[in-house]
């Protein structure tokens, strides 16, 4: 991959902050956008904009084609069987809330159990807690080793006749651990239990095949995979989505409405109430085209190499503690240095033009497990370079000497 050429596709990467070249290492929070994605948004507003699905006129039909074409692009990208299985949402958080609401309504009764892992993002914990408060369900937690690997035996032991659903992140946004979701799904299926995978940190970095994983539900956000904010996806196997009630009412999700009785639209529209973000879905498709052209396997290999290099360089810093040392990791490194508070380190790195994230990363239960309040997190993309990693290392050394 020609990284310098790729960087030219991302105008923001050539800006400066505080007079220093920007080093953007906050890709786990959101990724930057290539020009083709931003252009797609402007072009559609300038030349195609019209509400989708309900118009007979030219523009509405063209906008509908772009929107439904985007659904096909997503289907292909994650290798779903059918576009009926691709529900557009606002993002991972809404995808999980949709499932919690619909699955909860259809299948969860008092005393039923949902399994989550200790390394889940709050978005995959709180929706289940809300259900616990409303319906009296029980949340069971998969523990992990100190290195940040889920304990598969302990996981297998959590199943019983009340287990209804497993929710697990594909890649941890803090530890970087790539969880063995295929094996975990097989274990759940052996107990007749479906699995939701939170793919927010996986889809941007590796080829994901929902059929090969045999995932029942899979959620991700457009903005973390070089697409726009406000668009996400819930993949669901048709046989499951068919059995779930609608999430919200109104707009595209109906077939016929009378005051006596309303019937619902077919999949996936049953779950898409109101005007969808059709500009966003089209722009997301352009982002997926962009990364597909680079090749997800090439992206994965480059980011792995960069993360290996960064891990090695960071380890050479005195007082460095890295959280998450699973053998199979994504491009995320969480760390603390000596007694320096994560917030101070992040703030001082910012002054050097280096954007990292600090804090609990929306994973407070994981912080409790690790016995810390927060970390500094550097998360990489294919547009990052070893020189930028060197800048980070030099920056940390500088801050360390200040303390
Ligand atoms: N799950 C994981 C693993 C994440 O990293 C994030 C974003 N930090 C989310 C869920 C939530 O994504 P969003 O805010 O786009 O809904």
JSON list of C-alpha atoms and ligand atoms in Angstrom, two decimals, residues 28-30 90-96 119-124 169-174 198-202 220-224 231 361-362 377, ligand 1:
[
{"chain": "A", "resi": 28, "resn": "UNK", "atom": "CA", "xyz": [-11.14, 3.89, 17.49]},
{"chain": "A", "resi": 29, "resn": "UNK", "atom": "CA", "xyz": [-13.43, 6.82, 18.30]},
{"chain": "A", "resi": 30, "resn": "UNK", "atom": "CA", "xyz": [-13.97, 7.83, 14.69]},
{"chain": "A", "resi": 90, "resn": "UNK", "atom": "CA", "xyz": [-27.89, 5.49, 13.38]},
{"chain": "A", "resi": 91, "resn": "UNK", "atom": "CA", "xyz": [-24.93, 3.42, 14.54]},
{"chain": "A", "resi": 92, "resn": "UNK", "atom": "CA", "xyz": [-23.80, 0.51, 16.68]},
{"chain": "A", "resi": 93, "resn": "UNK", "atom": "CA", "xyz": [-25.52, 1.93, 19.76]},
{"chain": "A", "resi": 94, "resn": "UNK", "atom": "CA", "xyz": [-28.86, 2.18, 18.03]},
{"chain": "A", "resi": 95, "resn": "UNK", "atom": "CA", "xyz": [-28.42, -1.25, 16.45]},
{"chain": "A", "resi": 96, "resn": "UNK", "atom": "CA", "xyz": [-27.96, -2.81, 19.89]},
{"chain": "A", "resi": 119, "resn": "UNK", "atom": "CA", "xyz": [-14.87, -6.06, 28.02]},
{"chain": "A", "resi": 120, "resn": "UNK", "atom": "CA", "xyz": [-18.09, -4.76, 26.46]},
{"chain": "A", "resi": 121, "resn": "UNK", "atom": "CA", "xyz": [-18.56, -1.11, 25.54]},
{"chain": "A", "resi": 122, "resn": "UNK", "atom": "CA", "xyz": [-21.31, 0.62, 27.56]},
{"chain": "A", "resi": 123, "resn": "UNK", "atom": "CA", "xyz": [-23.44, 0.42, 24.38]},
{"chain": "A", "resi": 124, "resn": "UNK", "atom": "CA", "xyz": [-23.54, -3.35, 24.83]},
{"chain": "A", "resi": 169, "resn": "UNK", "atom": "CA", "xyz": [-17.65, -7.57, 21.08]},
{"chain": "A", "resi": 170, "resn": "UNK", "atom": "CA", "xyz": [-15.65, -8.82, 18.09]},
{"chain": "A", "resi": 171, "resn": "UNK", "atom": "CA", "xyz": [-12.70, -6.54, 18.93]},
{"chain": "A", "resi": 172, "resn": "UNK", "atom": "CA", "xyz": [-12.28, -4.72, 22.25]},
{"chain": "A", "resi": 173, "resn": "UNK", "atom": "CA", "xyz": [-12.09, -0.94, 21.87]},
{"chain": "A", "resi": 174, "resn": "UNK", "atom": "CA", "xyz": [-9.75, -0.79, 24.89]},
{"chain": "A", "resi": 198, "resn": "UNK", "atom": "CA", "xyz": [-20.64, -5.84, 18.39]},
{"chain": "A", "resi": 199, "resn": "UNK", "atom": "CA", "xyz": [-18.51, -5.28, 15.31]},
{"chain": "A", "resi": 200, "resn": "UNK", "atom": "CA", "xyz": [-17.82, -1.56, 15.80]},
{"chain": "A", "resi": 201, "resn": "UNK", "atom": "CA", "xyz": [-14.05, -2.10, 16.10]},
{"chain": "A", "resi": 202, "resn": "UNK", "atom": "CA", "xyz": [-13.80, -5.04, 13.71]},
{"chain": "A", "resi": 220, "resn": "UNK", "atom": "CA", "xyz": [-21.42, -1.69, 13.35]},
{"chain": "A", "resi": 221, "resn": "UNK", "atom": "CA", "xyz": [-21.11, 2.08, 12.82]},
{"chain": "A", "resi": 222, "resn": "UNK", "atom": "CA", "xyz": [-20.47, 3.85, 9.52]},
{"chain": "A", "resi": 223, "resn": "UNK", "atom": "CA", "xyz": [-18.35, 6.63, 11.02]},
{"chain": "A", "resi": 224, "resn": "UNK", "atom": "CA", "xyz": [-15.72, 4.19, 12.30]},
{"chain": "A", "resi": 231, "resn": "UNK", "atom": "CA", "xyz": [-25.46, 5.80, 9.88]},
{"chain": "A", "resi": 361, "resn": "UNK", "atom": "CA", "xyz": [-13.34, 4.55, 26.82]},
{"chain": "A", "resi": 362, "resn": "UNK", "atom": "CA", "xyz": [-16.99, 3.79, 27.67]},
{"chain": "A", "resi": 377, "resn": "UNK", "atom": "CA", "xyz": [-5.42, 4.88, 23.96]},
{"chain": "B", "resi": 1, "resn": "LIG", "atom": "N1", "xyz": [-19.09, -0.73, 20.60]},
{"chain": "B", "resi": 1, "resn": "LIG", "atom": "C1", "xyz": [-17.77, -0.55, 20.50]},
{"chain": "B", "resi": 1, "resn": "LIG", "atom": "C2", "xyz": [-16.84, -1.73, 20.69]},
{"chain": "B", "resi": 1, "resn": "LIG", "atom": "C3", "xyz": [-17.26, 0.73, 20.26]},
{"chain": "B", "resi": 1, "resn": "LIG", "atom": "O1", "xyz": [-15.94, 0.92, 20.16]},
{"chain": "B", "resi": 1, "resn": "LIG", "atom": "C4", "xyz": [-18.16, 1.81, 20.08]},
{"chain": "B", "resi": 1, "resn": "LIG", "atom": "C5", "xyz": [-17.66, 3.21, 19.82]},
{"chain": "B", "resi": 1, "resn": "LIG", "atom": "N2", "xyz": [-16.65, 3.65, 20.68]},
{"chain": "B", "resi": 1, "resn": "LIG", "atom": "C6", "xyz": [-19.53, 1.55, 20.18]},
{"chain": "B", "resi": 1, "resn": "LIG", "atom": "C7", "xyz": [-19.95, 0.27, 20.43]},
{"chain": "B", "resi": 1, "resn": "LIG", "atom": "C8", "xyz": [-20.54, 2.63, 19.99]},
{"chain": "B", "resi": 1, "resn": "LIG", "atom": "O2", "xyz": [-20.55, 3.10, 18.67]},
{"chain": "B", "resi": 1, "resn": "LIG", "atom": "P1", "xyz": [-21.42, 4.35, 18.26]},
{"chain": "B", "resi": 1, "resn": "LIG", "atom": "O3", "xyz": [-21.09, 5.44, 19.23]},
{"chain": "B", "resi": 1, "resn": "LIG", "atom": "O4", "xyz": [-20.99, 4.66, 16.87]},
{"chain": "B", "resi": 1, "resn": "LIG", "atom": "O5", "xyz": [-22.85, 3.95, 18.34]}
]
